[in-house]
Short mmCIF file of C-alpha atoms in Angstrom, two decimals:
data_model
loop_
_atom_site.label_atom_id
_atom_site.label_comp_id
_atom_site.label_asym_id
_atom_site.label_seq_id
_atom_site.Cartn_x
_atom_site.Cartn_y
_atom_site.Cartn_z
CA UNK A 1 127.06 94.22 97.04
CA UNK A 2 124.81 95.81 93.74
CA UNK A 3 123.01 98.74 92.75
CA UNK A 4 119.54 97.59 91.51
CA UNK A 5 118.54 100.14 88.59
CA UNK A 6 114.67 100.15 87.05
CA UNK A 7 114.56 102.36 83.87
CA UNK A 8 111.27 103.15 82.46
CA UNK A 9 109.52 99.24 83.16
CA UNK A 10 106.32 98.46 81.96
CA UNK A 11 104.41 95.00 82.03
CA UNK A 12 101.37 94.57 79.94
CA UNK A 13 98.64 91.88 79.80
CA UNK A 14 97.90 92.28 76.55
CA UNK A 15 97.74 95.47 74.76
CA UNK A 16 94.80 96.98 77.64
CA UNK A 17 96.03 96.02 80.78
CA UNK A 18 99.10 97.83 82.17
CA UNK A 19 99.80 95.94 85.56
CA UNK A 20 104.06 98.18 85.54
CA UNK A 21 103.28 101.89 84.18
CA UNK A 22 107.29 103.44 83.66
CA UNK A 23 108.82 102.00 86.74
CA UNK A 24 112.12 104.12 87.55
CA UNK A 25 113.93 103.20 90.81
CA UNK A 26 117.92 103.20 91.80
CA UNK A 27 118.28 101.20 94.97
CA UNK A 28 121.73 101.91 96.10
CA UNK A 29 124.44 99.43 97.33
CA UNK A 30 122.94 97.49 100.86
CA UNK A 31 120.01 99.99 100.54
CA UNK A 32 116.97 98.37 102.00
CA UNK A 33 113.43 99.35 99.61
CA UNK A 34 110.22 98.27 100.04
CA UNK A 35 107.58 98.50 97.77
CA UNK A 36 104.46 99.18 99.66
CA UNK A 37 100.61 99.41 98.10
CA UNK A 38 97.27 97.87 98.30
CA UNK A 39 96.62 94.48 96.66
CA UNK A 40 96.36 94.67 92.76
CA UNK A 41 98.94 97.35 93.16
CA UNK A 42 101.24 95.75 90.78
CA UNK A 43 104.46 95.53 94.07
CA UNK A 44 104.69 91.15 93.74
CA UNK A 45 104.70 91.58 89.49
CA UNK A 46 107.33 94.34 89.99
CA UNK A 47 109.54 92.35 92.43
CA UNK A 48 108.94 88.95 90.24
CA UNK A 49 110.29 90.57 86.92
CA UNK A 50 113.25 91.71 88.46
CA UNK A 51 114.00 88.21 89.90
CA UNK A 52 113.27 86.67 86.26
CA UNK A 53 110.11 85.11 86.88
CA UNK A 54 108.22 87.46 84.51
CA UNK A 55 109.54 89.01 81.82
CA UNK A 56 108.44 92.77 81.46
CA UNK A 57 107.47 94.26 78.60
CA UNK A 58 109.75 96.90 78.26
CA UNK A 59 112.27 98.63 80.04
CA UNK A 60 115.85 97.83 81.81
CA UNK A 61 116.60 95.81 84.97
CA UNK A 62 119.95 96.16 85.93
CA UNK A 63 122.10 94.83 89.14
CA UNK A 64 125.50 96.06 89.31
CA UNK A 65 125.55 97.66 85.99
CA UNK A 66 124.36 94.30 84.56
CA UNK A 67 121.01 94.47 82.30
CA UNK A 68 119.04 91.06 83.59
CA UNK A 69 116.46 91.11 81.43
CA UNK A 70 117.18 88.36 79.07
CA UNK A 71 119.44 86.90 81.91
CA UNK A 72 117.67 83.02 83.33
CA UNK A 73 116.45 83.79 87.25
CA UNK A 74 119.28 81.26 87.73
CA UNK A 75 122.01 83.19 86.71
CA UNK A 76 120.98 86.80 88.05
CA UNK A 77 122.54 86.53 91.21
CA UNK A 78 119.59 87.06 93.36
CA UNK A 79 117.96 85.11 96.14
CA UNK A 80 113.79 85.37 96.70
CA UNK A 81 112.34 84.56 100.00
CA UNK A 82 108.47 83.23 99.63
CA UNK A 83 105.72 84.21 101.42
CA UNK A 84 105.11 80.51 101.45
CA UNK A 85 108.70 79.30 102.65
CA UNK A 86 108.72 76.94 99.94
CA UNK A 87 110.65 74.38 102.15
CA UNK A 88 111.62 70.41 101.07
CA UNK A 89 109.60 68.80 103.40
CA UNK A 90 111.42 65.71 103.48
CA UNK A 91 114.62 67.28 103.98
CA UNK A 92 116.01 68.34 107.70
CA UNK A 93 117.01 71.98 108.32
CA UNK A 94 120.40 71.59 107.41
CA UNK A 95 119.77 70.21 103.95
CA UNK A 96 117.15 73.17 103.06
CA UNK A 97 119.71 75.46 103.40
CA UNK A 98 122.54 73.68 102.07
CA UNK A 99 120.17 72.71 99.30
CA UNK A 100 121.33 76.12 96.44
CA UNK A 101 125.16 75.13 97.61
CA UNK A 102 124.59 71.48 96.84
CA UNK A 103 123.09 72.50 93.46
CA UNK A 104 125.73 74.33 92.58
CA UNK A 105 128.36 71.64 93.52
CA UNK A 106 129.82 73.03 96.40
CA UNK A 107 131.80 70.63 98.00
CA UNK A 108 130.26 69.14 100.88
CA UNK A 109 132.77 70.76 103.79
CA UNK A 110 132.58 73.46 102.22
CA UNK A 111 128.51 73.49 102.23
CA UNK A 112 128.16 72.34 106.14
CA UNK A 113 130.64 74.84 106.88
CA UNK A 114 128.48 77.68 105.15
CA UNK A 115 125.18 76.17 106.69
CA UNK A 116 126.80 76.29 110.22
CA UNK A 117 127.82 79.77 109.86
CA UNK A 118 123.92 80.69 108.62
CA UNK A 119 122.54 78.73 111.27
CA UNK A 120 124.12 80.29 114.22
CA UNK A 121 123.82 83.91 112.11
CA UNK A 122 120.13 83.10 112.24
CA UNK A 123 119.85 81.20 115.94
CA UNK A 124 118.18 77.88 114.05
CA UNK A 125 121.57 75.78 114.78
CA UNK A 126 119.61 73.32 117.47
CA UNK A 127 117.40 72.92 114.40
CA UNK A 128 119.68 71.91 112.12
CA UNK A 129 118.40 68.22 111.76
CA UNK A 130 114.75 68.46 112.34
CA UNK A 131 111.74 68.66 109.34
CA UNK A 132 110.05 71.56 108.20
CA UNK A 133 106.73 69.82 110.14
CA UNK A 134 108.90 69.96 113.23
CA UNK A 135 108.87 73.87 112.93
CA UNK A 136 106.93 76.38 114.12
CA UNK A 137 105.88 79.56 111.50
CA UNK A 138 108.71 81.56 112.86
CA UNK A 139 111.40 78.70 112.78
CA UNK A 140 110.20 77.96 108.92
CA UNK A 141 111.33 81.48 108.21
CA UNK A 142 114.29 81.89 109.51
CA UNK A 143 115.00 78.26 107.48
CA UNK A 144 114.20 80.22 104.17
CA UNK A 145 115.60 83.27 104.92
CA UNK A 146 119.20 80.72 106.16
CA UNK A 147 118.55 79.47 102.42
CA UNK A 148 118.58 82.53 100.72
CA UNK A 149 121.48 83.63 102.65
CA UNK A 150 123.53 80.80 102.05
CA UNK A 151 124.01 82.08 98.55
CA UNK A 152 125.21 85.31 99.22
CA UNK A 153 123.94 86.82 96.57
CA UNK A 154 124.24 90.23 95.39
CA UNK A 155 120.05 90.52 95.90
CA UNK A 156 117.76 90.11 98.10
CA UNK A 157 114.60 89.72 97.29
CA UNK A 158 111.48 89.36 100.17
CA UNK A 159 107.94 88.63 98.65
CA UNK A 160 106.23 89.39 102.05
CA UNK A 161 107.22 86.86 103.95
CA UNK A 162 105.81 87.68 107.40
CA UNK A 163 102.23 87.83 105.93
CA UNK A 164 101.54 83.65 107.43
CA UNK A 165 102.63 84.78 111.10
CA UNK A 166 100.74 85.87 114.34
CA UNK A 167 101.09 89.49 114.98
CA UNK A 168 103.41 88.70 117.61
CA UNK A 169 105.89 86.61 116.04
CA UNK A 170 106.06 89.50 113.00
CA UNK A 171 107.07 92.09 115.33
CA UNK A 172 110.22 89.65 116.52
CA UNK A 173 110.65 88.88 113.09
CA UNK A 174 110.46 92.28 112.22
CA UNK A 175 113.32 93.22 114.84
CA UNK A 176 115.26 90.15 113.41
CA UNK A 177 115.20 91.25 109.80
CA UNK A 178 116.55 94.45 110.43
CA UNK A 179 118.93 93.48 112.27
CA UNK A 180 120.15 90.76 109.55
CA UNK A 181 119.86 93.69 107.00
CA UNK A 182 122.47 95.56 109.09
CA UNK A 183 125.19 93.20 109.96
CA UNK A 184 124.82 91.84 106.07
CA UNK A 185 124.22 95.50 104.33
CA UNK A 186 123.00 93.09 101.15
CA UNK A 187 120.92 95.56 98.90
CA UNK A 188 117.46 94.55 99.67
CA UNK A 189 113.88 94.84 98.02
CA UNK A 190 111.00 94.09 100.64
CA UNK A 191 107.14 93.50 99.31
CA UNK A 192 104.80 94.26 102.31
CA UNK A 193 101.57 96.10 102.13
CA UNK A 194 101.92 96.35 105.70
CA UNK A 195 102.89 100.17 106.41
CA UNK A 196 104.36 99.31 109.96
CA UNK A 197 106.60 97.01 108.46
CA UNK A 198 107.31 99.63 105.56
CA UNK A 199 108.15 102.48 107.82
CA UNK A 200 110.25 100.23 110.28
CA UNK A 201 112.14 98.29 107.92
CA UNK A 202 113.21 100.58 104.83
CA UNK A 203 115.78 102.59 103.75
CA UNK A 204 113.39 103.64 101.37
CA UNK A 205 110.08 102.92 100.60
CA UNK A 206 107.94 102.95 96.87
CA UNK A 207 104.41 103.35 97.26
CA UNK A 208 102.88 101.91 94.25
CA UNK A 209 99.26 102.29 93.47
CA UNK A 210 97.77 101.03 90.04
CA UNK A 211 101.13 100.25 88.46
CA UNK A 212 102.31 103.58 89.30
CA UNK A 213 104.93 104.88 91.90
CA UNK A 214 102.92 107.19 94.10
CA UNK A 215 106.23 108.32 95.92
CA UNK A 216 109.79 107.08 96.38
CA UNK A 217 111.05 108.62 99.49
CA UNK A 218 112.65 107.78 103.24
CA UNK A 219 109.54 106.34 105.40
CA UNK A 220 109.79 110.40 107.25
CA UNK A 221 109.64 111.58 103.51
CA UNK A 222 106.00 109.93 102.72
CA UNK A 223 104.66 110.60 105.91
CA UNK A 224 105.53 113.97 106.57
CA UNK A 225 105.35 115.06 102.89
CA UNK A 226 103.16 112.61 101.28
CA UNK A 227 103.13 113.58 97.46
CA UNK A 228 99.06 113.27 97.08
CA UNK A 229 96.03 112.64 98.65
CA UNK A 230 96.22 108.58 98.07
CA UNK A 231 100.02 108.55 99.74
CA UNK A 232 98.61 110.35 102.79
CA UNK A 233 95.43 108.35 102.93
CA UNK A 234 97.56 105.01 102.75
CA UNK A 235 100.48 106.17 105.41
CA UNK A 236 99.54 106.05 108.85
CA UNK A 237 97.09 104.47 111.47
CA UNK A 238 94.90 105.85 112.34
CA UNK A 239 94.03 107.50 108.92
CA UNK A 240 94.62 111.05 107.95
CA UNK A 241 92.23 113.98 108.14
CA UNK A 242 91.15 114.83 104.63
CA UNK A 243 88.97 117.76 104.88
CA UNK A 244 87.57 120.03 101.54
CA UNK A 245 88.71 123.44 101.97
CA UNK A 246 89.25 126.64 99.50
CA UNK A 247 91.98 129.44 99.92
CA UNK A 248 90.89 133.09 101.56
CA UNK A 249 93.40 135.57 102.18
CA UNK A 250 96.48 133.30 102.29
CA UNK A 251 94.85 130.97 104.75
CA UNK A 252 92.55 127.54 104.06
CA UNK A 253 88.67 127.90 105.37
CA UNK A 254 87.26 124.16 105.91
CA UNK A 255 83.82 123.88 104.36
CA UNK A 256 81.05 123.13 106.71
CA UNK A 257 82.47 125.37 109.69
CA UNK A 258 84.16 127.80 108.22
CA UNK A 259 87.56 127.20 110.57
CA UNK A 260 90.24 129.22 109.41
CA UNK A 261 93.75 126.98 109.53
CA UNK A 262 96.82 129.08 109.20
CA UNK A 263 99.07 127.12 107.17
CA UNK A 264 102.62 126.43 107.02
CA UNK A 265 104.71 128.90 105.21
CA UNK A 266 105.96 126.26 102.61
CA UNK A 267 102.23 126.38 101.19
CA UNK A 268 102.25 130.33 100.96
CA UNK A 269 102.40 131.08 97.26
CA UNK A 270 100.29 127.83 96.20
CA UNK A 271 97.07 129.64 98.59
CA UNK A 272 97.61 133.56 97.37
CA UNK A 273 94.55 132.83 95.01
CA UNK A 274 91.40 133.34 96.52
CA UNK A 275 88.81 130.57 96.51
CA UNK A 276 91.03 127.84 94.95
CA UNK A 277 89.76 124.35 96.58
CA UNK A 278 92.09 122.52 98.24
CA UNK A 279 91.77 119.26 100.70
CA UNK A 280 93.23 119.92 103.85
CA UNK A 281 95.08 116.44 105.61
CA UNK A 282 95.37 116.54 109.54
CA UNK A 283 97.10 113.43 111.08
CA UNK A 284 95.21 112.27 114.23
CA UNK A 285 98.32 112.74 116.44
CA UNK A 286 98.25 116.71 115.45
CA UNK A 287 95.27 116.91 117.78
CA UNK A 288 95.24 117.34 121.21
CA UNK A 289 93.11 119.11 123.96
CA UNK A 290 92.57 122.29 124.36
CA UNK A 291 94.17 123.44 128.02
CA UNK A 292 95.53 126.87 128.00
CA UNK A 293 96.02 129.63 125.44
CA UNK A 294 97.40 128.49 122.14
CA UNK A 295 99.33 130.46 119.44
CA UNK A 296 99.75 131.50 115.93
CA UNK A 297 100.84 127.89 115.25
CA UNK A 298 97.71 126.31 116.86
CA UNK A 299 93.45 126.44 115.87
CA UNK A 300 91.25 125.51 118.38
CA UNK A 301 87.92 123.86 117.05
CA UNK A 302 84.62 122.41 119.03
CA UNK A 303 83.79 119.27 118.28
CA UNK A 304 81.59 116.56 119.21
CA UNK A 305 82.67 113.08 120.64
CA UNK A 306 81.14 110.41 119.02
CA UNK A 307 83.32 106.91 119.84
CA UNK A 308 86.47 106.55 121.72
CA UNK A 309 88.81 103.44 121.44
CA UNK A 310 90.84 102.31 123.36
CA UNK A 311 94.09 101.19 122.76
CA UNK A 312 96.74 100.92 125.88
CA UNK A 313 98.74 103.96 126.00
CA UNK A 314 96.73 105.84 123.88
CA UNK A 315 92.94 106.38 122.93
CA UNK A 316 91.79 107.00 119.42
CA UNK A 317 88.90 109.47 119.64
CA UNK A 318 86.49 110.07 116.75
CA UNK A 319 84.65 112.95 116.45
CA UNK A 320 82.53 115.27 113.91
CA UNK A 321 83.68 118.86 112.96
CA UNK A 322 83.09 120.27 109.61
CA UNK A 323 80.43 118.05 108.82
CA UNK A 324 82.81 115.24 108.56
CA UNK A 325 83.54 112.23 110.80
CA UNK A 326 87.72 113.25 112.35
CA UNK A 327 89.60 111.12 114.10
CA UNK A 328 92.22 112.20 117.27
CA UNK A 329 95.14 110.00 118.65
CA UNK A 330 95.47 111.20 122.70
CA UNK A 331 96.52 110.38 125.49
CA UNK A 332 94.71 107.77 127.43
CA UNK A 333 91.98 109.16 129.63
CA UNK A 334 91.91 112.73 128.28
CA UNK A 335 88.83 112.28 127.02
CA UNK A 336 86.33 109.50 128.41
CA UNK A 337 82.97 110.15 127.34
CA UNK A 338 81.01 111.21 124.04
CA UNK A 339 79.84 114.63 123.46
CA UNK A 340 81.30 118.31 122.82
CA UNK A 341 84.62 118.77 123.38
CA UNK A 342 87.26 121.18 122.89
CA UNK A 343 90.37 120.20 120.35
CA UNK A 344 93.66 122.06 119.45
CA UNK A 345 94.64 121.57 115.72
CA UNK A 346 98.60 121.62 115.27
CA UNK A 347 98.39 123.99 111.92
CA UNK A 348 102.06 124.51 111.50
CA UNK A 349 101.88 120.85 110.52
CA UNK A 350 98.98 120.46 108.26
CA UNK A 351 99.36 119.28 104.84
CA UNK A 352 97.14 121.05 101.79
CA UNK A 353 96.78 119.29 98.09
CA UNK A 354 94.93 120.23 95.61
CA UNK A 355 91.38 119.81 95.41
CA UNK A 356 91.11 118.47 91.66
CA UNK A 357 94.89 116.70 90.93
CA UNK A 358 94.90 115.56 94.65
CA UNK A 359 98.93 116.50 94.47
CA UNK A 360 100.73 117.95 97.39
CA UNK A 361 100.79 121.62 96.38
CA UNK A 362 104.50 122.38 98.06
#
């Protein structure tokens, strides 16, 4: 196993479009990353560069102490799984994977003997002599993934390559890759913009928007403590609460109604000046109905009921408060009809940025 190390990387399309803006990462040994953002975000350029398929502007790649960055893709010692599978599709199973081994020169016992032990790794061994047009999406996968293992390389790379399957089949696969991930411990980097398969998959995840990391953090890291407004907007279904607010006495007051949120100590010093605007984030699970007395660590607001979705287990419940369209994630059935209801607000919990930056302000 490698460390992957990204020192100041940039990638330019000529001398006006930055699509890398000073990329610094350390992915530890069998750490698992993935880089996480919106399309355009610059997470497939980032992930191609470091397997050799574009060469970045400036900067250092190194695996294992190794700079790659005038190293062929074909000697860095990494192994890419496609999006597309990018299977042979007039060779069987077996001779997909065995396919990097046979290019290599492996000798042939020695290359069924390493396909065997992929196949049953990866549960495809009743596959072994069938097409790729034999196989389902799922099957084709675990082929390309068996081919990139085959190598053992020192890196894996995944260009997100459950993006072609039914939402079904990506949750097994899901399950599947993590558990490969964990009897392997092969230092991983993961391109999703998927933030379920983000937060259940990584070690780590980089949240890149624009060519920029966002945040670099553990998947409780960027959605507990999201560093800005566009982390906490992109973490998280339903959406967060972002609400304008301004600073009075140590506390936030949300515009509009003029609800007074008492905020979690860490924020204390940022909110001792008075009228400094802030934007207030809620997550929708921090809501819940009001039954009861609350406490110091709870607000209790009126709002109105305007949709409610259901989804199983739970019921997503939007609602207007502070002039501004909210949403609530509650248990099913607490609320079942639109109109004025009564919410409790989890304060202790909120997080507060600032109102021009958009940075987390503790």
């Amino acid at each position: 196993m490698s460390s992957l190390s990204l020192d100041r990387v940039y990638k330019y399309y000529g001398p006006q479009l930055c699509i890398l803006n000073d990329i610094n990462i350390d992915v530890a040994s069998g750490e698992f990353l993935v880089l996480l953002g919106p399309s355009g975000c610059g997470k497939s350029t980032l992930l191609h560069a470091i397997a050799g398929l574009h060469k970045i502007s400036s900067g250092a790649i190194s695996l294992g102490g190794r700079v790659l960055n005038d190293v062929p893709c074909q000697h860095r010692d990494i192994a890419m799984v496609f999006q597309s599978y990018a299977l042979y599709p007039s060779m069987t199973v077996g001779e997909n994977i065995a396919f990097p081994l046979q290019m290599r020169k492996v000798p042939k016992s020695l290359r069924d003997k390493a396909v065997s032990d992929v196949a049953n790794l990866l549960q495809i061994s009743h596959l072994i002599d069938r097409k790729p047009g034999q196989l389902s999406g799922g099957q084709r996968q675990r082929v390309a993934i068996g081919r990139a293992l085959v190598r053992e390389p020192s890196l894996f790379l995944f260009d997100e390559p459950l993006s072609n399957l039914d939402a079904l089949l990506r949750v097994e696969m899901r399950t599947e890759l993590k558990k490969l991930h964990h009897r392997m411990g092969r230092t991983t980097v993961y391109v999703t913009h998927d933030q379920i398969e983000a937060m259940t998959l990584a070690s780590r995840i980089a949240i890149l928007d624009t060519g920029v990391v966002q945040q670099l953090g553990t998947p409780g890291d960027v959605y507990n403590r999201p560093a800005n407004v566009f982390v906490a907007n992109f973490i998280g279904s339903p959406r967060i609460n972002l609400l304008p607010a301004i600073s009075r006495g140590g506390r936030v007051v949300l515009e509009g109604s003029g609800t007074v949120l008492p905020p979690p100590a860490e924020f204390a010093a940022a909110l001792r000046q008075d009228g400094r605007k802030v934007t207030v984030g809620i997550r929708p699970e921090n809501y819940r109905t009001a039954e009861g007395n609350g406490d110091d660590r709870t607000v209790d607001i009126d709002a109105d009921v305007t949709l409610i979705e259901p989804t199983g287990s739970d019921d997503v419940v939007f609602f207007r408060h502070s002039g501004l369209e909210q949403s609530a994630l509650l248990r099913a059935g607490l609320i079942t009809q639109s109109g004025p209801a009564r919410l409790r607000v989890e304060a202790s919990r909120i997080n507060i940025f600032d109102g021009e930056s958009g940075k987390r302000l503790a």
